Coordinates of C-alpha atoms in Angstrom, one line a residue:
M1 CA 88.6 33.6 58.0
S2 CA 85.4 32.4 56.3
Q3 CA 85.7 29.1 58.1
I4 CA 86.1 30.8 61.5
N5 CA 83.1 33.0 60.8
S6 CA 81.1 30.0 59.8
K7 CA 82.0 28.2 63.0
S8 CA 81.1 31.3 65.0
R9 CA 77.5 31.0 63.7
L10 CA 77.4 27.2 64.1
F11 CA 76.9 26.1 67.6
P12 CA 74.5 23.6 69.2
K13 CA 71.1 25.0 69.9
W14 CA 69.7 21.8 71.2
V15 CA 71.8 19.7 73.7
V16 CA 70.4 16.2 74.5
F17 CA 71.7 13.9 77.3
Q18 CA 70.6 10.3 76.9
F19 CA 70.8 8.9 80.4
T20 CA 68.9 5.8 79.2
N21 CA 70.3 2.3 78.9
S22 CA 72.4 1.8 75.8
D23 CA 75.1 -0.3 74.3
N24 CA 78.7 0.3 75.4
P25 CA 80.9 -1.7 72.9
N26 CA 84.0 0.3 73.6
K27 CA 83.6 0.1 77.4
H28 CA 83.6 3.8 78.0
K29 CA 82.8 5.2 81.5
Q30 CA 79.4 6.4 82.3
L31 CA 78.8 10.1 82.5
D32 CA 79.3 11.4 86.0
F33 CA 78.2 14.9 87.2
Q34 CA 81.7 16.3 86.8
K35 CA 81.6 15.5 83.1
V36 CA 78.0 16.6 82.7
D37 CA 78.9 19.9 84.6
E38 CA 81.8 20.5 82.2
I39 CA 79.6 20.0 79.1
I40 CA 77.0 22.3 80.4
D41 CA 79.6 25.0 81.1
I42 CA 80.9 24.7 77.6
T43 CA 77.6 24.7 75.8
I44 CA 75.6 27.1 77.9
K45 CA 77.4 30.1 76.4
H46 CA 75.3 29.7 73.3
N47 CA 72.0 29.5 75.2
P48 CA 70.8 26.1 73.9
H49 CA 67.7 24.2 74.8
Y50 CA 68.5 21.2 77.0
E51 CA 66.7 17.8 77.0
L52 CA 67.4 14.9 79.3
F53 CA 66.1 11.4 78.6
I54 CA 65.9 9.0 81.4
D55 CA 64.6 5.5 82.3
N56 CA 64.8 3.3 85.4
S57 CA 68.4 2.6 84.8
S58 CA 69.3 6.3 85.1
D59 CA 70.9 8.0 88.1
I60 CA 68.1 10.3 89.0
A61 CA 70.2 12.2 91.6
L62 CA 72.6 13.1 88.8
V63 CA 69.8 14.2 86.5
A64 CA 68.3 16.4 89.2
K65 CA 71.7 18.1 89.8
A66 CA 72.1 18.7 86.0
V67 CA 68.6 20.3 85.9
K68 CA 69.4 22.6 88.8
K69 CA 72.8 23.5 87.2
I70 CA 71.1 24.5 83.9
N71 CA 68.4 26.4 85.8
S72 CA 71.1 28.4 87.5
Y73 CA 71.9 29.8 84.0
D74 CA 68.2 30.6 83.4
C75 CA 68.0 28.1 80.5
R76 CA 65.1 25.8 79.9
T77 CA 65.3 22.0 80.5
E78 CA 63.0 19.2 79.5
V79 CA 63.2 15.8 81.2
V80 CA 61.7 12.9 79.3
C81 CA 60.8 9.8 81.3
S82 CA 60.7 6.5 79.4
G83 CA 58.9 3.8 81.4
L84 CA 57.2 3.9 84.8
F85 CA 58.9 5.5 87.9
D86 CA 58.4 5.1 91.6
F87 CA 57.1 8.1 93.4
E88 CA 60.3 8.8 95.2
K89 CA 62.2 9.3 92.0
L90 CA 59.3 11.4 90.7
Q91 CA 59.5 13.7 93.7
L92 CA 63.3 14.1 93.2
L93 CA 62.7 15.1 89.6
L94 CA 60.0 17.6 90.5
N95 CA 62.1 19.2 93.2
A96 CA 64.7 20.0 90.5
H97 CA 62.1 22.2 88.8
P98 CA 62.5 21.2 85.1
Y99 CA 60.8 23.6 82.7
Q100 CA 58.9 20.5 81.3
L101 CA 58.6 17.0 82.6
W102 CA 57.5 14.5 79.9
F103 CA 56.2 10.9 80.1
E104 CA 56.4 8.6 77.1
I105 CA 53.9 5.9 76.4
S106 CA 55.4 3.4 73.9
F107 CA 54.5 -0.2 73.4
L108 CA 56.1 -2.5 70.8
T109 CA 56.0 -6.0 72.3
T110 CA 53.1 -5.8 74.7
H111 CA 50.3 -8.2 74.1
P112 CA 47.2 -6.3 72.9
C113 CA 45.2 -7.5 75.9
N114 CA 47.6 -5.9 78.3
V115 CA 47.6 -2.4 76.7
P116 CA 44.6 -1.0 78.7
C117 CA 46.2 -2.0 82.0
Q118 CA 49.6 -0.6 81.0
I119 CA 48.0 2.7 79.9
Q120 CA 46.2 2.9 83.2
L121 CA 49.5 2.6 85.1
Y122 CA 50.8 5.7 83.2
L123 CA 47.6 7.6 83.9
D124 CA 48.0 6.8 87.6
L125 CA 51.6 8.0 87.5
L126 CA 50.5 11.3 85.9
F127 CA 47.7 11.8 88.4
H128 CA 50.2 11.3 91.2
C129 CA 52.6 13.7 89.6
R130 CA 50.0 16.4 89.6
Q131 CA 49.1 15.6 93.2
L132 CA 52.7 16.1 94.2
M133 CA 52.7 19.5 92.6
K134 CA 49.6 20.7 94.4
G135 CA 50.3 22.6 97.6
S136 CA 54.0 22.9 96.8
D137 CA 56.2 25.5 95.1
I138 CA 56.4 23.3 92.0
Y139 CA 53.9 25.3 90.1
D140 CA 55.7 26.3 87.0
T141 CA 56.8 22.9 85.6
K142 CA 54.7 21.9 82.6
I143 CA 53.6 18.2 82.4
G144 CA 53.7 16.6 79.0
L145 CA 52.6 13.2 77.6
S146 CA 54.1 11.8 74.5
L147 CA 52.2 8.9 72.9
W148 CA 53.9 6.8 70.3
V149 CA 51.2 5.6 67.9
N150 CA 51.2 2.1 66.4
G151 CA 48.8 -0.8 66.0
L152 CA 48.7 -1.3 69.8
T153 CA 47.9 2.3 70.8
Y154 CA 46.0 4.1 68.1
N155 CA 42.6 3.1 69.5
Y156 CA 43.4 4.9 72.8
I157 CA 44.5 8.3 71.6
F158 CA 41.3 10.1 72.6
D159 CA 40.6 8.0 75.7
I160 CA 44.0 9.0 77.1
I161 CA 43.7 12.7 76.7
S162 CA 40.0 12.8 77.8
S163 CA 41.1 11.3 81.1
L164 CA 43.8 13.9 81.6
K165 CA 41.9 17.2 81.3
D166 CA 43.2 18.8 84.4
I167 CA 46.4 16.8 84.7
I168 CA 48.7 17.5 81.7
D169 CA 49.7 20.7 79.9
I170 CA 51.0 19.2 76.6
Y171 CA 49.9 16.3 74.5
S172 CA 52.2 15.1 71.8
I173 CA 51.4 12.3 69.3
E174 CA 54.2 10.8 67.3
F175 CA 54.1 7.9 65.0
Q176 CA 56.2 4.9 66.0
R177 CA 59.6 4.8 64.2
F178 CA 60.2 1.8 62.0
L179 CA 62.1 0.8 58.9
S180 CA 61.4 -1.7 56.2
N181 CA 64.1 -4.2 55.6
K182 CA 64.8 -2.6 52.2
K183 CA 65.3 0.8 53.7
W184 CA 67.5 -0.6 56.4
L185 CA 69.8 -2.3 53.8
E186 CA 70.0 1.0 51.9
Y187 CA 71.0 2.8 55.1
C188 CA 73.6 0.2 55.9
S189 CA 75.2 0.5 52.5
L190 CA 75.2 4.3 52.7
V191 CA 76.7 4.5 56.1
N192 CA 79.4 1.9 55.3
Q193 CA 80.3 3.5 52.0
E194 CA 80.0 7.2 52.7
F195 CA 81.0 7.4 56.3
N196 CA 83.1 4.3 56.8
S197 CA 81.0 3.2 59.7
H198 CA 79.0 0.1 60.5
V199 CA 75.3 0.0 61.6
K200 CA 74.8 -1.6 65.0
M201 CA 71.5 -0.3 66.5
T202 CA 69.0 0.5 63.8
R203 CA 68.2 -3.1 63.0
E204 CA 65.9 -3.2 65.9
L205 CA 63.6 -0.7 64.1
V206 CA 63.1 -3.1 61.2
V207 CA 59.5 -4.5 61.3
D208 CA 57.4 -6.7 59.1
L209 CA 55.0 -4.2 57.4
K210 CA 52.2 -6.8 57.7
G211 CA 52.1 -6.0 61.4
N212 CA 50.5 -2.7 60.6
N213 CA 47.6 -4.3 58.7
N214 CA 45.3 -4.1 61.8
I215 CA 45.3 -0.3 61.8
D216 CA 42.0 1.3 60.8
F217 CA 43.3 4.6 59.3
T218 CA 39.9 6.3 59.2
K219 CA 39.6 5.5 62.9
L220 CA 43.2 6.8 63.5
E221 CA 42.3 10.1 61.8
D222 CA 39.2 10.5 63.9
E223 CA 41.1 9.8 67.1
I224 CA 43.6 12.5 66.3
C225 CA 41.0 15.0 65.2
K226 CA 38.9 14.5 68.4
S227 CA 42.1 14.8 70.5
K228 CA 43.2 18.0 68.8
A229 CA 39.7 19.6 69.3
F230 CA 39.7 18.5 73.0
C231 CA 43.1 20.0 73.6
L232 CA 42.1 23.3 72.0
N233 CA 38.9 23.5 74.1
H234 CA 40.8 22.7 77.4
N235 CA 43.9 24.8 76.9
I236 CA 46.2 21.9 76.4
A237 CA 49.1 22.4 73.9
F238 CA 48.8 19.8 71.1
F239 CA 51.5 18.5 68.8
I240 CA 51.2 15.9 66.0
R241 CA 53.9 14.3 63.9
P242 CA 53.4 13.7 61.0
K243 CA 51.6 17.1 61.0
T244 CA 49.2 16.5 58.1
I245 CA 46.1 14.8 59.6
N246 CA 44.8 12.6 56.8
S247 CA 44.0 8.9 56.8
N248 CA 45.7 8.3 53.4
N249 CA 48.8 10.1 54.7
Y250 CA 48.8 7.7 57.7
K251 CA 48.3 4.7 55.5
S252 CA 51.3 5.6 53.4
Y253 CA 53.4 5.9 56.6
F254 CA 52.5 2.6 58.2
N255 CA 52.5 0.7 54.8
G256 CA 56.1 1.9 54.2
E257 CA 55.1 4.0 51.2
W258 CA 57.0 7.0 52.4
E259 CA 57.3 8.5 49.0
N260 CA 53.6 9.2 49.1
M261 CA 53.8 11.1 52.4
S262 CA 52.9 14.8 52.7
D263 CA 55.4 17.3 54.1
K264 CA 58.5 15.6 53.0
K265 CA 61.8 17.3 53.4
R266 CA 64.8 17.4 51.1
S267 CA 67.4 18.0 53.9
C268 CA 67.7 17.9 57.7
I269 CA 68.6 20.7 60.0
Y270 CA 69.4 18.6 63.1
P271 CA 73.1 18.0 62.3
Y272 CA 73.5 21.8 62.4
I273 CA 71.8 22.4 65.7
L274 CA 71.8 19.2 67.7
L275 CA 74.4 17.7 70.0
E276 CA 73.2 14.4 71.5
I277 CA 75.3 12.6 74.1
N278 CA 74.5 9.1 75.5
K279 CA 75.3 7.9 79.0
Y280 CA 78.7 6.6 77.8
G281 CA 79.8 9.8 76.1
Q282 CA 79.1 8.9 72.5
V283 CA 78.1 12.0 70.5
S284 CA 75.6 12.0 67.7
L285 CA 74.0 14.7 65.5
C286 CA 70.7 12.8 65.1
H287 CA 67.9 12.6 67.6
N288 CA 66.6 9.3 66.3
F289 CA 69.5 7.3 65.0
F290 CA 72.7 6.9 66.9
D291 CA 74.7 4.5 64.7
Y292 CA 77.0 7.2 63.3
A293 CA 78.8 8.6 66.4
V294 CA 81.0 11.6 65.5
G295 CA 83.1 11.3 68.7
N296 CA 83.2 10.6 72.4
I297 CA 83.5 13.2 75.1
W298 CA 85.9 11.0 77.2
K299 CA 88.4 11.5 74.3
N300 CA 87.7 15.0 73.0
D301 CA 86.2 18.3 73.9
V302 CA 82.5 18.4 73.1
L303 CA 82.8 21.4 70.7
D304 CA 85.8 20.0 69.0
I305 CA 83.6 17.0 68.3
F306 CA 80.8 19.2 67.0
F307 CA 83.2 20.7 64.4
N308 CA 85.3 17.6 63.5
D309 CA 85.5 16.0 60.1
C310 CA 83.0 13.3 60.9
A311 CA 80.4 16.0 61.8
I312 CA 81.2 18.0 58.7
N313 CA 80.8 14.9 56.5
I314 CA 77.3 14.2 57.8
R315 CA 76.3 17.9 57.5
N316 CA 77.6 18.0 53.9
Y317 CA 75.5 14.9 53.0
T318 CA 72.3 15.9 54.8
K319 CA 72.5 19.4 53.4
K320 CA 71.9 17.9 49.9
K321 CA 69.5 15.0 50.7
I322 CA 68.2 12.9 53.5
M323 CA 69.4 9.5 54.4
P324 CA 67.3 6.3 53.7
N325 CA 66.5 5.9 57.4
C326 CA 65.1 9.4 57.7
V327 CA 61.7 8.3 56.4
A328 CA 61.2 6.5 59.8
C329 CA 61.5 9.8 61.7
S330 CA 58.1 11.4 62.3
R331 CA 59.9 14.7 62.8
Y332 CA 60.9 14.5 59.1
Y333 CA 57.2 15.2 58.2
D334 CA 56.9 18.0 60.7

């Protein structure tokens, strides 16, 4: 009886569809609207928040139908766009009336000389997005911009927001995820031993810490402080992760000295509230690391996966302590 009562309280409060390009080693089918529709019908009973991640490989028509479906239940949906989109796709998304439409600026491999031009392309897209909304019934969708901060972007934090005074409603700054080789090896060992799984994806997050040596941390703090003040003065919602604004805190993060960070957590709540599904049906309980899949919706019911032994194992572990890779998640310091 206690197990039943526990399950009755434990349901996904945050459902994420990753329609972005991803690996498909087991050759599963891509999500179609029939399957997405089924998942929404099952999870909607518990009134979760929905988030849909897309890129240029995504089926925008499918995404728009999913947003309209969720809207019909009077639930909120965020759509997060990774990369640049043509105006036709943008119009299709806006016509679906998501609660929030986000754009991510993230550069990892761009040459520093190309960063200003790339940023301008995103600014142009945001300007056009706001123009499409004017004179239409698309007045209630909030426009957000998420900037991933690293050695390529930190100099532009304030310039970006000061150019978007009347364009965006939300400005979110998150530090770029990365792992040291040492942390990645610790993570591999843990996943293989504790969960009998093998790491496939996270290796791409391993970076040479010397690459962060160009960051002026005093300048970074100043950029964030100015941006926060600007947003406050212009009624723009502002989010920062890690939340403690301090140059020494930032230096610890980018130097891989995570043990010196402020706001550390001893456990993680996401495995208890999050259900993340990629475009091939793989289900994860983490928003940042997808190596440890707890099931696939082409094989099992989505809630059966949420309560299966794999999911219980990861909850039991993260209830006591975080995993080695969690230091790379800027939400860990939220």
